Amino acid sequence: MTSTFGMRTPLGRVRGLGAARTGTQHFWLQRLTAVANIPLVIAFVFIVISLLGRNHAFVQQTLGSPLVAIIMLLLILSVTTHMRIGMQVIIEDYVHGEGAKLLFLIANTFFAIAIALASAFALLMLCFKV
Amino acid sequence: MSDIKAVERPLSPHLTIYKPMLTMLMSIAHRITGFGLYFGTLLLAWWLLAAASGPNAYAGIGSFMSSFIGRIVLFGYTWALMHHMLGGIRHLMWDTGHGFGEHEREWLAIATIVGSIGLTIVIWIVGYLFVGGAR
């Protein structure tokens, strides 16, 4: 039984969550959102092209229509999740001071949530014509 | 007990030793475009908030986006988005264990850069053709 995992408890081995206790969660979420981003970004490009040079009333109506708004909300959810964990990796790679790293990781989460909430809020305003 | 003097271990080759390779440049570009797109979401949030705020705010972002600087930013944003997407598809393919061969990875690197530039140009041509709706 004593192999490379000799120092780990049987429970820890079965759980397979590793030292950070999150297992493959980060890896999986990065891939899941990456896959989701492909059709959503393609749809986003078409939405933006269809709104180029249009007046405010047209843009308001289009972004507030259910199909476009749902695609945009899904895009925001997927993109902000993806970018948050992507930036986390960049910070962990290049910021070595523990204090600075912690501050950057906090700022990263704040930024991603602020972008997500502001964008989603704006879309809901457009949907409900407020 | 055992002698605990430092053992001469082989050093991992550092970045500066390598001759720049296309696959390596594509890897760096993937990270840089991801970094750029992260802050590019500010434009997306600004655009949506402006649309939600009313015609005046929307005209404000419209005049910035259609200015020369605005167009440069949007062009760069388009390319970064396409490059990161194609690079990401390459990564998803690698996740399944495919595309690691000597010629495959070179071909994929070329496809990523050629594809991202090509898609960006196509999007902008279509964009200019459809400004203000199909004519």
PDB file of C-alpha atoms in Angstrom:
ATOM      1  CA  MET A   1       0.000   0.000   0.000  1.00  0.00           C
ATOM      2  CA  THR A   2       2.862   2.376   0.683  1.00  0.00           C
ATOM      3  CA  SER A   3       3.424   4.067  -2.645  1.00  0.00           C
ATOM      4  CA  THR A   4       4.005   7.706  -3.572  1.00  0.00           C
ATOM      5  CA  PHE A   5       0.904   8.485  -1.514  1.00  0.00           C
ATOM      6  CA  GLY A   6       2.261   6.711   1.556  1.00  0.00           C
ATOM      7  CA  MET A   7       1.979   9.736   3.824  1.00  0.00           C
ATOM      8  CA  ARG A   8      -1.648  10.434   3.009  1.00  0.00           C
ATOM      9  CA  THR A   9      -4.617   9.040   4.856  1.00  0.00           C
ATOM     10  CA  PRO A  10      -6.892   6.553   3.073  1.00  0.00           C
ATOM     11  CA  LEU A  11      -9.751   9.082   3.277  1.00  0.00           C
ATOM     12  CA  GLY A  12      -7.628  11.832   1.710  1.00  0.00           C
ATOM     13  CA  ARG A  13      -6.635   9.461  -1.070  1.00  0.00           C
ATOM     14  CA  VAL A  14     -10.234   8.532  -1.787  1.00  0.00           C
ATOM     15  CA  ARG A  15     -11.425  12.127  -1.794  1.00  0.00           C
ATOM     16  CA  GLY A  16      -8.684  13.079  -4.251  1.00  0.00           C
ATOM     17  CA  LEU A  17      -8.921  16.764  -3.403  1.00  0.00           C
ATOM     18  CA  GLY A  18      -5.196  17.412  -2.938  1.00  0.00           C
ATOM     19  CA  ALA A  19      -3.488  20.041  -0.777  1.00  0.00           C
ATOM     20  CA  ALA A  20      -5.750  22.909  -1.847  1.00  0.00           C
ATOM     21  CA  ARG A  21      -8.831  20.751  -1.094  1.00  0.00           C
ATOM     22  CA  THR A  22     -10.583  21.724  -4.286  1.00  0.00           C
ATOM     23  CA  GLY A  23      -9.404  18.855  -6.496  1.00  0.00           C
ATOM     24  CA  THR A  24      -9.945  19.495 -10.211  1.00  0.00           C
ATOM     25  CA  GLN A  25     -12.599  22.163  -9.628  1.00  0.00           C
ATOM     26  CA  HIS A  26     -10.523  25.065 -11.005  1.00  0.00           C
ATOM     27  CA  PHE A  27      -9.408  23.091 -14.064  1.00  0.00           C
ATOM     28  CA  TRP A  28     -12.937  21.870 -14.753  1.00  0.00           C
ATOM     29  CA  LEU A  29     -14.592  25.279 -14.337  1.00  0.00           C
ATOM     30  CA  GLN A  30     -12.018  26.830 -16.711  1.00  0.00           C
ATOM     31  CA  ARG A  31     -12.863  24.218 -19.385  1.00  0.00           C
ATOM     32  CA  LEU A  32     -16.610  24.324 -18.771  1.00  0.00           C
ATOM     33  CA  THR A  33     -16.744  28.108 -19.193  1.00  0.00           C
ATOM     34  CA  ALA A  34     -14.317  27.904 -22.145  1.00  0.00           C
ATOM     35  CA  VAL A  35     -16.709  25.570 -23.969  1.00  0.00           C
ATOM     36  CA  ALA A  36     -19.685  27.789 -23.083  1.00  0.00           C
ATOM     37  CA  ASN A  37     -17.826  30.902 -24.237  1.00  0.00           C
ATOM     38  CA  ILE A  38     -17.399  29.661 -27.828  1.00  0.00           C
ATOM     39  CA  PRO A  39     -21.064  29.794 -28.965  1.00  0.00           C
ATOM     40  CA  LEU A  40     -21.790  32.749 -26.674  1.00  0.00           C
ATOM     41  CA  VAL A  41     -18.935  34.871 -28.083  1.00  0.00           C
ATOM     42  CA  ILE A  42     -19.951  33.999 -31.664  1.00  0.00           C
ATOM     43  CA  ALA A  43     -23.517  35.097 -30.860  1.00  0.00           C
ATOM     44  CA  PHE A  44     -22.146  38.236 -29.166  1.00  0.00           C
ATOM     45  CA  VAL A  45     -20.200  39.205 -32.297  1.00  0.00           C
ATOM     46  CA  PHE A  46     -23.383  38.894 -34.387  1.00  0.00           C
ATOM     47  CA  ILE A  47     -25.354  40.929 -31.830  1.00  0.00           C
ATOM     48  CA  VAL A  48     -22.767  43.737 -31.838  1.00  0.00           C
ATOM     49  CA  ILE A  49     -22.614  43.805 -35.655  1.00  0.00           C
ATOM     50  CA  SER A  50     -26.408  44.029 -35.855  1.00  0.00           C
ATOM     51  CA  LEU A  51     -26.331  47.053 -33.521  1.00  0.00           C
ATOM     52  CA  LEU A  52     -23.480  49.002 -35.172  1.00  0.00           C
ATOM     53  CA  GLY A  53     -24.493  52.550 -36.009  1.00  0.00           C
ATOM     54  CA  ARG A  54     -28.067  52.038 -34.808  1.00  0.00           C
ATOM     55  CA  ASN A  55     -29.876  54.608 -32.691  1.00  0.00           C
ATOM     56  CA  HIS A  56     -30.524  54.196 -28.975  1.00  0.00           C
ATOM     57  CA  ALA A  57     -34.160  53.108 -29.315  1.00  0.00           C
ATOM     58  CA  PHE A  58     -33.216  50.238 -31.621  1.00  0.00           C
ATOM     59  CA  VAL A  59     -30.325  49.135 -29.383  1.00  0.00           C
ATOM     60  CA  GLN A  60     -32.546  49.325 -26.298  1.00  0.00           C
ATOM     61  CA  GLN A  61     -35.215  47.223 -27.942  1.00  0.00           C
ATOM     62  CA  THR A  62     -32.768  44.608 -29.253  1.00  0.00           C
ATOM     63  CA  LEU A  63     -30.742  44.187 -26.043  1.00  0.00           C
ATOM     64  CA  GLY A  64     -33.987  44.100 -24.056  1.00  0.00           C
ATOM     65  CA  SER A  65     -35.580  41.367 -26.159  1.00  0.00           C
ATOM     66  CA  PRO A  66     -35.691  38.019 -24.318  1.00  0.00           C
ATOM     67  CA  LEU A  67     -33.447  35.963 -26.620  1.00  0.00           C
ATOM     68  CA  VAL A  68     -30.683  38.575 -26.898  1.00  0.00           C
ATOM     69  CA  ALA A  69     -30.853  39.425 -23.190  1.00  0.00           C
ATOM     70  CA  ILE A  70     -30.622  35.754 -22.168  1.00  0.00           C
ATOM     71  CA  ILE A  71     -27.633  35.181 -24.488  1.00  0.00           C
ATOM     72  CA  MET A  72     -25.965  38.303 -23.078  1.00  0.00           C
ATOM     73  CA  LEU A  73     -26.646  37.255 -19.461  1.00  0.00           C
ATOM     74  CA  LEU A  74     -25.223  33.784 -20.124  1.00  0.00           C
ATOM     75  CA  LEU A  75     -22.194  35.379 -21.805  1.00  0.00           C
ATOM     76  CA  ILE A  76     -21.600  37.646 -18.812  1.00  0.00           C
ATOM     77  CA  LEU A  77     -21.930  34.774 -16.338  1.00  0.00           C
ATOM     78  CA  SER A  78     -19.585  32.509 -18.301  1.00  0.00           C
ATOM     79  CA  VAL A  79     -17.037  35.168 -19.276  1.00  0.00           C
ATOM     80  CA  THR A  80     -16.669  36.731 -15.835  1.00  0.00           C
ATOM     81  CA  THR A  81     -16.248  33.292 -14.231  1.00  0.00           C
ATOM     82  CA  HIS A  82     -13.683  32.321 -16.873  1.00  0.00           C
ATOM     83  CA  MET A  83     -11.711  35.554 -16.608  1.00  0.00           C
ATOM     84  CA  ARG A  84     -11.670  35.490 -12.818  1.00  0.00           C
ATOM     85  CA  ILE A  85     -10.031  32.076 -12.607  1.00  0.00           C
ATOM     86  CA  GLY A  86      -7.787  32.896 -15.556  1.00  0.00           C
ATOM     87  CA  MET A  87      -6.502  36.052 -13.894  1.00  0.00           C
ATOM     88  CA  GLN A  88      -6.073  34.091 -10.659  1.00  0.00           C
ATOM     89  CA  VAL A  89      -3.557  31.842 -12.430  1.00  0.00           C
ATOM     90  CA  ILE A  90      -1.675  34.874 -13.818  1.00  0.00           C
ATOM     91  CA  ILE A  91      -1.508  36.428 -10.327  1.00  0.00           C
ATOM     92  CA  GLU A  92      -0.332  33.178  -8.751  1.00  0.00           C
ATOM     93  CA  ASP A  93       2.339  32.849 -11.447  1.00  0.00           C
ATOM     94  CA  TYR A  94       3.834  36.331 -11.212  1.00  0.00           C
ATOM     95  CA  VAL A  95       3.036  37.846  -7.808  1.00  0.00           C
ATOM     96  CA  HIS A  96       5.221  36.185  -5.236  1.00  0.00           C
ATOM     97  CA  GLY A  97       4.819  38.352  -2.128  1.00  0.00           C
ATOM     98  CA  GLU A  98       2.110  36.819   0.049  1.00  0.00           C
ATOM     99  CA  GLY A  99       0.526  40.168   0.978  1.00  0.00           C
ATOM    100  CA  ALA A 100       0.495  41.537  -2.565  1.00  0.00           C
ATOM    101  CA  LYS A 101      -0.785  38.237  -3.917  1.00  0.00           C
ATOM    102  CA  LEU A 102      -3.667  38.254  -1.451  1.00  0.00           C
ATOM    103  CA  LEU A 103      -4.577  41.841  -2.354  1.00  0.00           C
ATOM    104  CA  PHE A 104      -4.490  41.090  -6.085  1.00  0.00           C
ATOM    105  CA  LEU A 105      -6.604  37.958  -5.624  1.00  0.00           C
ATOM    106  CA  ILE A 106      -9.178  39.958  -3.663  1.00  0.00           C
ATOM    107  CA  ALA A 107      -9.168  42.765  -6.257  1.00  0.00           C
ATOM    108  CA  ASN A 108      -9.569  40.159  -9.010  1.00  0.00           C
ATOM    109  CA  THR A 109     -12.719  38.739  -7.444  1.00  0.00           C
ATOM    110  CA  PHE A 110     -14.120  42.201  -6.744  1.00  0.00           C
ATOM    111  CA  PHE A 111     -13.489  43.283 -10.341  1.00  0.00           C
ATOM    112  CA  ALA A 112     -15.090  40.176 -11.861  1.00  0.00           C
ATOM    113  CA  ILE A 113     -18.175  40.452  -9.651  1.00  0.00           C
ATOM    114  CA  ALA A 114     -18.495  44.209 -10.235  1.00  0.00           C
ATOM    115  CA  ILE A 115     -18.358  43.735 -14.033  1.00  0.00           C
ATOM    116  CA  ALA A 116     -20.820  40.840 -13.876  1.00  0.00           C
ATOM    117  CA  LEU A 117     -23.296  42.661 -11.657  1.00  0.00           C
ATOM    118  CA  ALA A 118     -23.091  46.009 -13.486  1.00  0.00           C
ATOM    119  CA  SER A 119     -23.572  44.336 -16.885  1.00  0.00           C
ATOM    120  CA  ALA A 120     -26.405  42.088 -15.693  1.00  0.00           C
ATOM    121  CA  PHE A 121     -28.108  45.015 -13.952  1.00  0.00           C
ATOM    122  CA  ALA A 122     -27.925  47.123 -17.125  1.00  0.00           C
ATOM    123  CA  LEU A 123     -29.401  44.276 -19.177  1.00  0.00           C
ATOM    124  CA  LEU A 124     -32.255  43.774 -16.748  1.00  0.00           C
ATOM    125  CA  MET A 125     -32.975  47.510 -16.885  1.00  0.00           C
ATOM    126  CA  LEU A 126     -33.166  47.239 -20.677  1.00  0.00           C
ATOM    127  CA  CYS A 127     -35.459  44.196 -20.432  1.00  0.00           C
ATOM    128  CA  PHE A 128     -37.891  45.769 -18.002  1.00  0.00           C
ATOM    129  CA  LYS A 129     -37.756  49.211 -19.642  1.00  0.00           C
ATOM    130  CA  VAL A 130     -36.793  51.096 -16.505  1.00  0.00           C
TER     131      VAL A 130
ATOM    132  CA  MET B   1      22.845   9.097   8.810  1.00  0.00           C
ATOM    133  CA  SER B   2      22.888  10.327   5.261  1.00  0.00           C
ATOM    134  CA  ASP B   3      25.013  13.241   4.207  1.00  0.00           C
ATOM    135  CA  ILE B   4      22.831  16.330   3.632  1.00  0.00           C
ATOM    136  CA  LYS B   5      25.081  18.447   1.457  1.00  0.00           C
ATOM    137  CA  ALA B   6      23.482  20.156  -1.525  1.00  0.00           C
ATOM    138  CA  VAL B   7      23.250  17.926  -4.556  1.00  0.00           C
ATOM    139  CA  GLU B   8      24.055  19.354  -7.975  1.00  0.00           C
ATOM    140  CA  ARG B   9      20.732  19.046  -9.736  1.00  0.00           C
ATOM    141  CA  PRO B  10      20.088  19.841 -13.379  1.00  0.00           C
ATOM    142  CA  LEU B  11      18.483  23.269 -13.799  1.00  0.00           C
ATOM    143  CA  SER B  12      15.266  23.546 -15.708  1.00  0.00           C
ATOM    144  CA  PRO B  13      15.976  25.415 -18.952  1.00  0.00           C
ATOM    145  CA  HIS B  14      14.874  29.001 -18.536  1.00  0.00           C
ATOM    146  CA  LEU B  15      12.827  31.098 -20.954  1.00  0.00           C
ATOM    147  CA  THR B  16      15.837  33.134 -22.100  1.00  0.00           C
ATOM    148  CA  ILE B  17      17.688  30.050 -23.325  1.00  0.00           C
ATOM    149  CA  TYR B  18      15.083  29.075 -25.861  1.00  0.00           C
ATOM    150  CA  LYS B  19      15.095  30.327 -29.406  1.00  0.00           C
ATOM    151  CA  PRO B  20      11.627  31.904 -29.921  1.00  0.00           C
ATOM    152  CA  MET B  21       9.307  29.291 -31.365  1.00  0.00           C
ATOM    153  CA  LEU B  22       5.887  29.834 -32.879  1.00  0.00           C
ATOM    154  CA  THR B  23       4.166  27.502 -30.402  1.00  0.00           C
ATOM    155  CA  MET B  24       5.805  29.390 -27.542  1.00  0.00           C
ATOM    156  CA  LEU B  25       4.750  32.770 -28.974  1.00  0.00           C
ATOM    157  CA  MET B  26       1.181  31.503 -29.348  1.00  0.00           C
ATOM    158  CA  SER B  27       1.208  30.401 -25.711  1.00  0.00           C
ATOM    159  CA  ILE B  28       2.383  33.844 -24.601  1.00  0.00           C
ATOM    160  CA  ALA B  29      -0.142  35.516 -26.908  1.00  0.00           C
ATOM    161  CA  HIS B  30      -2.915  33.413 -25.390  1.00  0.00           C
ATOM    162  CA  ARG B  31      -2.100  34.705 -21.937  1.00  0.00           C
ATOM    163  CA  ILE B  32      -1.660  38.330 -23.049  1.00  0.00           C
ATOM    164  CA  THR B  33      -4.931  38.340 -25.009  1.00  0.00           C
ATOM    165  CA  GLY B  34      -6.707  36.826 -21.993  1.00  0.00           C
ATOM    166  CA  PHE B  35      -5.216  39.560 -19.811  1.00  0.00           C
ATOM    167  CA  GLY B  36      -6.346  42.237 -22.264  1.00  0.00           C
ATOM    168  CA  LEU B  37      -9.846  40.803 -22.648  1.00  0.00           C
ATOM    169  CA  TYR B  38     -10.195  40.840 -18.854  1.00  0.00           C
ATOM    170  CA  PHE B  39      -9.948  44.637 -18.850  1.00  0.00           C
ATOM    171  CA  GLY B  40     -11.860  44.812 -22.112  1.00  0.00           C
ATOM    172  CA  THR B  41     -14.967  43.737 -20.195  1.00  0.00           C
ATOM    173  CA  LEU B  42     -14.975  47.323 -18.873  1.00  0.00           C
ATOM    174  CA  LEU B  43     -15.998  48.370 -22.397  1.00  0.00           C
ATOM    175  CA  LEU B  44     -18.779  45.787 -22.411  1.00  0.00           C
ATOM    176  CA  ALA B  45     -20.097  46.939 -19.023  1.00  0.00           C
ATOM    177  CA  TRP B  46     -19.805  50.585 -20.116  1.00  0.00           C
ATOM    178  CA  TRP B  47     -21.705  49.877 -23.341  1.00  0.00           C
ATOM    179  CA  LEU B  48     -24.542  48.069 -21.543  1.00  0.00           C
ATOM    180  CA  LEU B  49     -24.784  50.671 -18.768  1.00  0.00           C
ATOM    181  CA  ALA B  50     -24.838  53.462 -21.353  1.00  0.00           C
ATOM    182  CA  ALA B  51     -27.626  51.730 -23.273  1.00  0.00           C
ATOM    183  CA  ALA B  52     -29.567  51.320 -20.028  1.00  0.00           C
ATOM    184  CA  SER B  53     -28.957  54.944 -18.984  1.00  0.00           C
ATOM    185  CA  GLY B  54     -30.525  56.593 -22.026  1.00  0.00           C
ATOM    186  CA  PRO B  55     -29.892  58.218 -25.415  1.00  0.00           C
ATOM    187  CA  ASN B  56     -27.373  60.811 -24.152  1.00  0.00           C
ATOM    188  CA  ALA B  57     -25.124  58.300 -22.408  1.00  0.00           C
ATOM    189  CA  TYR B  58     -25.400  55.994 -25.418  1.00  0.00           C
ATOM    190  CA  ALA B  59     -24.420  58.793 -27.787  1.00  0.00           C
ATOM    191  CA  GLY B  60     -21.379  59.394 -25.542  1.00  0.00           C
ATOM    192  CA  ILE B  61     -19.998  55.875 -25.877  1.00  0.00           C
ATOM    193  CA  GLY B  62     -20.979  55.893 -29.563  1.00  0.00           C
ATOM    194  CA  SER B  63     -18.819  58.914 -30.295  1.00  0.00           C
ATOM    195  CA  PHE B  64     -15.870  57.340 -28.465  1.00  0.00           C
ATOM    196  CA  MET B  65     -16.221  53.969 -30.192  1.00  0.00           C
ATOM    197  CA  SER B  66     -16.493  55.549 -33.643  1.00  0.00           C
ATOM    198  CA  SER B  67     -13.474  57.824 -33.080  1.00  0.00           C
ATOM    199  CA  PHE B  68     -10.083  56.792 -34.433  1.00  0.00           C
ATOM    200  CA  ILE B  69      -8.815  55.661 -31.005  1.00  0.00           C
ATOM    201  CA  GLY B  70     -12.090  53.877 -30.319  1.00  0.00           C
ATOM    202  CA  ARG B  71     -11.823  51.973 -33.579  1.00  0.00           C
ATOM    203  CA  ILE B  72      -8.217  50.983 -32.855  1.00  0.00           C
ATOM    204  CA  VAL B  73      -9.272  49.707 -29.417  1.00  0.00           C
ATOM    205  CA  LEU B  74     -12.223  47.793 -30.875  1.00  0.00           C
ATOM    206  CA  PHE B  75     -10.079  46.327 -33.655  1.00  0.00           C
ATOM    207  CA  GLY B  76      -7.541  45.123 -31.083  1.00  0.00           C
ATOM    208  CA  TYR B  77     -10.364  43.812 -28.924  1.00  0.00           C
ATOM    209  CA  THR B  78     -11.807  41.872 -31.868  1.00  0.00           C
ATOM    210  CA  TRP B  79      -8.440  40.307 -32.656  1.00  0.00           C
ATOM    211  CA  ALA B  80      -7.741  39.457 -28.988  1.00  0.00           C
ATOM    212  CA  LEU B  81     -11.172  37.819 -28.694  1.00  0.00           C
ATOM    213  CA  MET B  82     -10.697  35.756 -31.859  1.00  0.00           C
ATOM    214  CA  HIS B  83      -7.131  34.810 -30.960  1.00  0.00           C
ATOM    215  CA  HIS B  84      -8.048  33.755 -27.440  1.00  0.00           C
ATOM    216  CA  MET B  85     -11.031  31.792 -28.752  1.00  0.00           C
ATOM    217  CA  LEU B  86      -9.011  29.895 -31.377  1.00  0.00           C
ATOM    218  CA  GLY B  87      -6.164  29.356 -28.909  1.00  0.00           C
ATOM    219  CA  GLY B  88      -8.743  28.098 -26.431  1.00  0.00           C
ATOM    220  CA  ILE B  89     -10.181  25.640 -28.954  1.00  0.00           C
ATOM    221  CA  ARG B  90      -6.608  24.385 -29.450  1.00  0.00           C
ATOM    222  CA  HIS B  91      -6.289  23.922 -25.704  1.00  0.00           C
ATOM    223  CA  LEU B  92      -9.595  22.040 -25.534  1.00  0.00           C
ATOM    224  CA  MET B  93      -8.332  19.770 -28.304  1.00  0.00           C
ATOM    225  CA  TRP B  94      -5.110  19.167 -26.365  1.00  0.00           C
ATOM    226  CA  ASP B  95      -7.225  18.311 -23.303  1.00  0.00           C
ATOM    227  CA  THR B  96      -8.550  15.318 -25.228  1.00  0.00           C
ATOM    228  CA  GLY B  97      -4.964  14.227 -25.950  1.00  0.00           C
ATOM    229  CA  HIS B  98      -4.969  15.190 -29.641  1.00  0.00           C
ATOM    230  CA  GLY B  99      -2.778  17.594 -31.590  1.00  0.00           C
ATOM    231  CA  PHE B 100       0.529  17.085 -29.797  1.00  0.00           C
ATOM    232  CA  GLY B 101       2.456  15.720 -32.780  1.00  0.00           C
ATOM    233  CA  GLU B 102       5.467  17.607 -34.140  1.00  0.00           C
ATOM    234  CA  HIS B 103       3.701  18.781 -37.287  1.00  0.00           C
ATOM    235  CA  GLU B 104       0.245  19.053 -35.699  1.00  0.00           C
ATOM    236  CA  ARG B 105       1.287  21.552 -33.062  1.00  0.00           C
ATOM    237  CA  GLU B 106       3.108  23.720 -35.629  1.00  0.00           C
ATOM    238  CA  TRP B 107       0.119  23.571 -37.933  1.00  0.00           C
ATOM    239  CA  LEU B 108      -2.228  24.466 -35.060  1.00  0.00           C
ATOM    240  CA  ALA B 109      -0.059  27.438 -34.059  1.00  0.00           C
ATOM    241  CA  ILE B 110      -0.103  28.777 -37.641  1.00  0.00           C
ATOM    242  CA  ALA B 111      -3.854  28.136 -37.890  1.00  0.00           C
ATOM    243  CA  THR B 112      -4.412  30.109 -34.684  1.00  0.00           C
ATOM    244  CA  ILE B 113      -2.590  33.236 -35.842  1.00  0.00           C
ATOM    245  CA  VAL B 114      -3.797  33.106 -39.459  1.00  0.00           C
ATOM    246  CA  GLY B 115      -7.329  32.269 -38.307  1.00  0.00           C
ATOM    247  CA  SER B 116      -7.497  35.054 -35.747  1.00  0.00           C
ATOM    248  CA  ILE B 117      -6.273  37.706 -38.193  1.00  0.00           C
ATOM    249  CA  GLY B 118      -8.572  36.355 -40.919  1.00  0.00           C
ATOM    250  CA  LEU B 119     -11.640  36.281 -38.677  1.00  0.00           C
ATOM    251  CA  THR B 120     -10.913  39.792 -37.402  1.00  0.00           C
ATOM    252  CA  ILE B 121     -10.743  41.160 -40.951  1.00  0.00           C
ATOM    253  CA  VAL B 122     -13.925  39.304 -41.965  1.00  0.00           C
ATOM    254  CA  ILE B 123     -15.798  40.612 -38.900  1.00  0.00           C
ATOM    255  CA  TRP B 124     -14.735  44.189 -39.675  1.00  0.00           C
ATOM    256  CA  ILE B 125     -15.667  43.925 -43.344  1.00  0.00           C
ATOM    257  CA  VAL B 126     -19.087  42.546 -42.360  1.00  0.00           C
ATOM    258  CA  GLY B 127     -19.328  45.249 -39.686  1.00  0.00           C
ATOM    259  CA  TYR B 128     -18.693  48.043 -42.184  1.00  0.00           C
ATOM    260  CA  LEU B 129     -21.134  46.532 -44.673  1.00  0.00           C
ATOM    261  CA  PHE B 130     -23.891  46.372 -42.065  1.00  0.00           C
ATOM    262  CA  VAL B 131     -23.429  49.663 -40.211  1.00  0.00           C
ATOM    263  CA  GLY B 132     -26.891  51.031 -39.554  1.00  0.00           C
ATOM    264  CA  GLY B 133     -28.548  47.844 -40.792  1.00  0.00           C
ATOM    265  CA  ALA B 134     -28.487  45.897 -44.042  1.00  0.00           C
ATOM    266  CA  ARG B 135     -28.725  48.104 -47.084  1.00  0.00           C
TER     267      ARG B 135
END
